Amino acid sequence: MNKTMKTELFEILVCPVCKGPLSYEQVASAEALRCFICNMIYPVVDGIPDMFPMDSNSERLTKDEGWDAWHTKLSNFVQWRRRTWDGSARAEKLQTNISDMNERFSDFTGLKDSSKKIIDIGCGGGGIRTLLGECRYYGIDPLLLEEHHYDFSMVKGIGEHLPFREGFFDEAILSQVLDHCKSIDRLVEETVRVISASGTVNIMQYIYEPGTLLDRLYKRLLRVYYSIKGVKNLDTKTMSFDRQELVSFFQERFEKVTFFEYSSSQVFIKATGWKKNRK
């Protein structure tokens, strides 16, 4: 059964390419959004607008900017997700660990029952939303989950080209997103653009410490696991960070950065006060 896009969502959307205003079009049961400035058309499927950026030749994401490689990683991630969440005891244990971590992260953000407008960039199925209580939650992700019920305002798109009005949101969440994006600089700049000047960027991110004993042991166990399973290792990451790299990145760009080390491989960060004139 087709769903109609929410009016409140349409009112905050802009063209992801030129940031121009959009018009709503409907022919029979098909919905679409058209940019007044660049004339690009974005389909709406089951109430969810597909706001992937398009180039002047109407092709999704220009190839000469490295988006082909990004698409390959994205395809690998889809395969990894199907392989990982297979209903096994291992998957259930992993989900329990992730749920515990998400709970701690939601406490760290201070956004529970805040009634603020929150954009979750790379939201997946919106799992964090259930931990935030009363708030105005919006999500965006390049991948839509199969047979998933999105009971919040959802957009299909990417963080480097956010299709939202400037300064609309109060807060932003980037949960396990930085190592899947194409450009971390572009992603953060766009995130800052769509939140208020006093807003906070809340980050939960996997970190990677190459060469450590833990890293070597993990790689060895991973090779054994894939050998036993008879499957290949899927490269899903576009980049990786160690602890200091990640903290330094945000300290260079924001006036105030709060850092919490959840574990040896996971960190939480809150960043406020964008340095507009940084060198």
Short mmCIF file of C-alpha atoms in Angstrom, two decimals:
data_model
loop_
_atom_site.label_atom_id
_atom_site.label_comp_id
_atom_site.label_asym_id
_atom_site.label_seq_id
_atom_site.Cartn_x
_atom_site.Cartn_y
_atom_site.Cartn_z
CA MET A 1 0.00 0.00 0.00
CA ASN A 2 1.50 3.34 -1.03
CA LYS A 3 2.08 5.98 1.61
CA THR A 4 1.98 9.70 0.96
CA MET A 5 4.90 11.88 1.97
CA LYS A 6 4.32 13.92 5.11
CA THR A 7 3.67 17.62 4.52
CA GLU A 8 5.99 18.62 7.38
CA LEU A 9 8.83 16.73 5.66
CA PHE A 10 8.25 18.40 2.30
CA GLU A 11 8.42 21.83 3.95
CA ILE A 12 12.01 21.32 5.14
CA LEU A 13 13.44 19.70 2.01
CA VAL A 14 15.66 21.39 -0.59
CA CYS A 15 17.49 20.12 -3.65
CA PRO A 16 20.61 18.23 -2.48
CA VAL A 17 22.59 19.55 -5.46
CA CYS A 18 21.86 23.29 -5.62
CA LYS A 19 19.86 23.72 -2.37
CA GLY A 20 17.01 25.21 -4.40
CA PRO A 21 13.32 25.04 -3.38
CA LEU A 22 11.21 22.09 -4.48
CA SER A 23 7.76 21.70 -5.93
CA TYR A 24 5.52 18.73 -5.22
CA GLU A 25 4.14 16.79 -8.18
CA GLN A 26 1.71 13.90 -8.29
CA VAL A 27 0.56 11.97 -11.33
CA ALA A 28 -1.95 9.24 -10.53
CA SER A 29 -0.42 7.56 -7.46
CA ALA A 30 3.18 8.54 -8.25
CA GLU A 31 4.78 11.33 -6.21
CA ALA A 32 7.90 13.34 -7.05
CA LEU A 33 9.76 16.50 -6.10
CA ARG A 34 11.16 18.89 -8.70
CA CYS A 35 13.81 21.54 -8.09
CA PHE A 36 12.74 25.02 -9.21
CA ILE A 37 16.35 25.98 -10.00
CA CYS A 38 18.14 22.99 -11.58
CA ASN A 39 14.95 21.13 -12.58
CA MET A 40 16.12 17.82 -11.10
CA ILE A 41 13.37 15.36 -10.22
CA TYR A 42 13.40 13.21 -7.09
CA PRO A 43 10.90 10.33 -6.80
CA VAL A 44 8.91 9.63 -3.66
CA VAL A 45 8.31 5.94 -2.95
CA ASP A 46 5.94 4.86 -0.17
CA GLY A 47 6.17 8.32 1.38
CA ILE A 48 9.99 8.36 1.42
CA PRO A 49 11.67 10.89 -0.91
CA ASP A 50 14.74 9.59 -2.77
CA MET A 51 17.06 12.59 -2.51
CA PHE A 52 20.24 11.12 -3.95
CA PRO A 53 22.13 13.94 -5.72
CA MET A 54 22.27 13.88 -9.49
CA ASP A 55 24.64 15.47 -11.98
CA SER A 56 23.69 17.56 -15.00
CA ASN A 57 23.39 14.42 -17.12
CA SER A 58 20.76 12.99 -14.78
CA GLU A 59 23.07 10.23 -13.59
CA ARG A 60 23.19 9.37 -9.92
CA LEU A 61 26.41 10.74 -8.39
CA THR A 62 29.18 11.84 -10.74
CA LYS A 63 31.67 9.10 -11.51
CA ASP A 64 34.77 11.28 -11.74
CA GLU A 65 34.54 12.18 -8.04
CA GLY A 66 35.10 8.62 -6.83
CA TRP A 67 31.50 7.71 -6.14
CA ASP A 68 31.86 4.39 -8.00
CA ALA A 69 34.23 3.16 -5.30
CA TRP A 70 31.82 4.39 -2.64
CA HIS A 71 28.96 2.47 -4.28
CA THR A 72 31.10 -0.69 -4.20
CA LYS A 73 31.67 -0.27 -0.47
CA LEU A 74 27.95 0.32 -0.01
CA SER A 75 27.12 -2.89 -1.88
CA ASN A 76 29.60 -4.74 0.32
CA PHE A 77 27.93 -3.28 3.38
CA VAL A 78 24.54 -4.60 2.24
CA GLN A 79 26.06 -8.08 1.90
CA TRP A 80 27.80 -7.75 5.27
CA ARG A 81 24.54 -6.77 6.95
CA ARG A 82 22.69 -9.78 5.54
CA ARG A 83 25.53 -12.06 6.55
CA THR A 84 25.83 -10.62 10.06
CA TRP A 85 22.16 -10.35 11.06
CA ASP A 86 21.30 -13.95 10.25
CA GLY A 87 19.25 -14.78 13.34
CA SER A 88 22.07 -16.81 14.89
CA ALA A 89 23.09 -16.80 18.55
CA ARG A 90 26.17 -14.84 17.54
CA ALA A 91 24.00 -12.18 15.91
CA GLU A 92 21.78 -11.93 18.99
CA LYS A 93 24.79 -11.46 21.25
CA LEU A 94 26.18 -8.78 18.96
CA GLN A 95 22.82 -7.01 18.92
CA THR A 96 22.73 -7.03 22.72
CA ASN A 97 26.18 -5.43 22.85
CA ILE A 98 25.14 -2.79 20.32
CA SER A 99 21.94 -2.04 22.23
CA ASP A 100 23.94 -1.50 25.42
CA MET A 101 26.32 0.81 23.59
CA ASN A 102 23.47 2.77 22.01
CA GLU A 103 21.91 3.21 25.46
CA ARG A 104 25.15 4.67 26.81
CA PHE A 105 25.48 6.90 23.77
CA SER A 106 21.95 8.26 24.15
CA ASP A 107 22.79 9.12 27.77
CA PHE A 108 25.99 10.82 26.60
CA THR A 109 24.13 13.05 24.15
CA GLY A 110 21.77 14.40 26.79
CA LEU A 111 18.97 14.39 24.21
CA LYS A 112 16.53 12.07 25.97
CA ASP A 113 13.07 13.65 26.17
CA SER A 114 14.54 16.94 24.98
CA SER A 115 11.73 17.84 22.53
CA LYS A 116 14.45 19.05 20.15
CA LYS A 117 14.52 18.57 16.38
CA ILE A 118 17.14 15.87 15.76
CA ILE A 119 18.57 14.70 12.44
CA ASP A 120 20.13 11.23 12.52
CA ILE A 121 22.49 11.03 9.54
CA GLY A 122 23.06 7.42 8.53
CA CYS A 123 20.14 6.37 10.72
CA GLY A 124 19.67 2.81 9.45
CA GLY A 125 16.35 1.66 10.84
CA GLY A 126 16.24 4.46 13.41
CA GLY A 127 17.19 2.25 16.35
CA ILE A 128 18.57 5.14 18.41
CA ARG A 129 15.23 6.93 18.17
CA THR A 130 13.60 4.47 20.55
CA LEU A 131 16.08 5.54 23.24
CA LEU A 132 15.55 9.28 22.88
CA GLY A 133 11.99 9.49 24.19
CA GLU A 134 10.07 12.64 23.31
CA CYS A 135 11.80 14.45 20.46
CA ARG A 136 11.22 15.44 16.84
CA TYR A 137 13.31 12.81 15.12
CA TYR A 138 14.24 12.77 11.42
CA GLY A 139 16.40 10.21 9.63
CA ILE A 140 18.41 10.00 6.42
CA ASP A 141 20.29 7.01 5.02
CA PRO A 142 21.43 5.84 1.55
CA LEU A 143 20.04 2.37 2.26
CA LEU A 144 16.44 1.54 3.04
CA LEU A 145 15.90 -1.63 5.05
CA GLU A 146 13.77 -4.29 3.41
CA GLU A 147 10.25 -4.63 4.82
CA HIS A 148 11.02 -2.11 7.56
CA HIS A 149 8.33 0.17 8.98
CA TYR A 150 9.66 3.71 9.26
CA ASP A 151 7.44 5.41 11.83
CA PHE A 152 9.36 8.68 11.61
CA SER A 153 10.19 11.24 8.91
CA MET A 154 12.63 9.37 6.67
CA VAL A 155 14.64 10.45 3.63
CA LYS A 156 16.86 8.41 1.32
CA GLY A 157 20.07 10.35 0.72
CA ILE A 158 23.69 10.95 1.71
CA GLY A 159 25.38 13.14 4.29
CA GLU A 160 27.65 14.93 1.84
CA HIS A 161 24.59 16.37 0.08
CA LEU A 162 21.92 16.84 2.73
CA PRO A 163 18.53 17.83 1.27
CA PHE A 164 17.45 19.97 4.22
CA ARG A 165 16.97 23.66 4.88
CA GLU A 166 19.79 25.54 6.56
CA GLY A 167 19.64 25.63 10.36
CA PHE A 168 16.37 23.71 10.70
CA PHE A 169 17.55 21.09 13.21
CA ASP A 170 18.66 21.61 16.80
CA GLU A 171 20.98 18.61 17.03
CA ALA A 172 22.64 16.04 14.77
CA ILE A 173 23.65 12.43 15.32
CA LEU A 174 26.40 10.67 13.36
CA SER A 175 26.46 7.08 14.58
CA GLN A 176 29.05 4.80 12.93
CA VAL A 177 28.92 6.95 9.80
CA LEU A 178 32.32 8.60 9.39
CA ASP A 179 34.06 5.43 8.19
CA HIS A 180 31.39 4.88 5.53
CA CYS A 181 31.29 8.36 4.00
CA LYS A 182 33.18 9.54 0.94
CA SER A 183 34.29 12.89 2.37
CA ILE A 184 34.34 13.47 6.12
CA ASP A 185 34.97 17.19 5.61
CA ARG A 186 31.98 17.55 3.32
CA LEU A 187 29.81 15.45 5.63
CA VAL A 188 30.62 17.55 8.70
CA GLU A 189 30.22 20.84 6.81
CA GLU A 190 26.78 19.77 5.60
CA THR A 191 25.84 18.60 9.09
CA VAL A 192 26.77 21.97 10.55
CA ARG A 193 24.81 23.73 7.80
CA VAL A 194 21.51 22.06 8.72
CA ILE A 195 21.70 22.56 12.50
CA SER A 196 21.42 25.79 14.46
CA ALA A 197 24.52 27.79 15.41
CA SER A 198 24.18 26.58 19.00
CA GLY A 199 23.53 22.98 17.95
CA THR A 200 25.70 19.98 18.74
CA VAL A 201 27.07 17.25 16.50
CA ASN A 202 26.91 13.98 18.45
CA ILE A 203 29.24 11.26 17.16
CA MET A 204 29.58 7.58 17.99
CA GLN A 205 32.42 6.05 16.04
CA TYR A 206 34.47 2.90 15.72
CA ILE A 207 38.21 3.61 15.98
CA TYR A 208 41.07 1.57 14.67
CA GLU A 209 44.50 1.31 16.28
CA PRO A 210 46.69 -0.42 13.65
CA GLY A 211 49.64 -2.50 14.72
CA THR A 212 48.49 -3.10 18.28
CA LEU A 213 48.35 -6.58 19.79
CA LEU A 214 44.55 -6.40 19.79
CA ASP A 215 44.52 -5.41 16.12
CA ARG A 216 46.81 -8.27 15.10
CA LEU A 217 44.80 -10.78 17.12
CA TYR A 218 41.53 -9.51 15.64
CA LYS A 219 42.83 -9.83 12.07
CA ARG A 220 44.09 -13.34 12.73
CA LEU A 221 40.75 -14.45 14.19
CA LEU A 222 38.93 -12.81 11.31
CA ARG A 223 40.97 -14.74 8.74
CA VAL A 224 40.26 -18.00 10.56
CA TYR A 225 36.54 -17.19 10.80
CA TYR A 226 36.17 -16.41 7.09
CA SER A 227 38.19 -19.48 6.17
CA ILE A 228 35.89 -21.71 8.22
CA LYS A 229 32.78 -20.05 6.79
CA GLY A 230 34.15 -20.24 3.27
CA VAL A 231 33.28 -16.62 2.52
CA LYS A 232 35.35 -13.60 1.57
CA ASN A 233 36.06 -10.63 3.77
CA LEU A 234 33.85 -7.72 2.67
CA ASP A 235 35.55 -4.34 2.58
CA THR A 236 32.86 -1.92 3.76
CA LYS A 237 34.97 0.96 5.11
CA THR A 238 35.93 4.03 3.10
CA MET A 239 38.36 5.25 5.76
CA SER A 240 39.55 4.53 9.29
CA PHE A 241 40.65 6.60 12.27
CA ASP A 242 42.68 6.10 15.39
CA ARG A 243 41.69 7.83 18.61
CA GLN A 244 43.92 10.87 18.26
CA GLU A 245 43.12 11.44 14.59
CA LEU A 246 39.41 11.60 15.30
CA VAL A 247 39.66 13.86 18.33
CA SER A 248 42.10 16.20 16.56
CA PHE A 249 39.83 16.42 13.52
CA PHE A 250 36.95 17.78 15.58
CA GLN A 251 39.12 19.96 17.83
CA GLU A 252 40.46 21.72 14.74
CA ARG A 253 36.93 22.48 13.54
CA PHE A 254 34.90 23.13 16.70
CA GLU A 255 35.30 25.41 19.70
CA LYS A 256 34.21 22.80 22.25
CA VAL A 257 34.74 19.05 21.96
CA THR A 258 33.76 16.51 24.63
CA PHE A 259 35.28 13.05 24.29
CA PHE A 260 34.31 9.79 26.00
CA GLU A 261 36.05 6.46 25.42
CA TYR A 262 33.35 3.82 25.66
CA SER A 263 35.79 1.01 24.87
CA SER A 264 39.15 0.47 23.21
CA SER A 265 37.38 0.50 19.84
CA GLN A 266 34.45 2.90 20.34
CA VAL A 267 34.38 6.60 21.19
CA PHE A 268 31.64 9.18 21.78
CA ILE A 269 32.16 12.83 20.83
CA LYS A 270 30.09 16.00 21.24
CA ALA A 271 31.19 18.97 19.13
CA THR A 272 29.75 22.50 19.33
CA GLY A 273 30.77 25.92 18.04
CA TRP A 274 31.83 25.57 14.40
CA LYS A 275 35.02 27.50 13.62
CA LYS A 276 33.84 29.32 10.52
CA ASN A 277 37.11 31.14 9.87
CA ARG A 278 39.53 28.36 10.74
CA LYS A 279 42.72 28.23 8.67
#
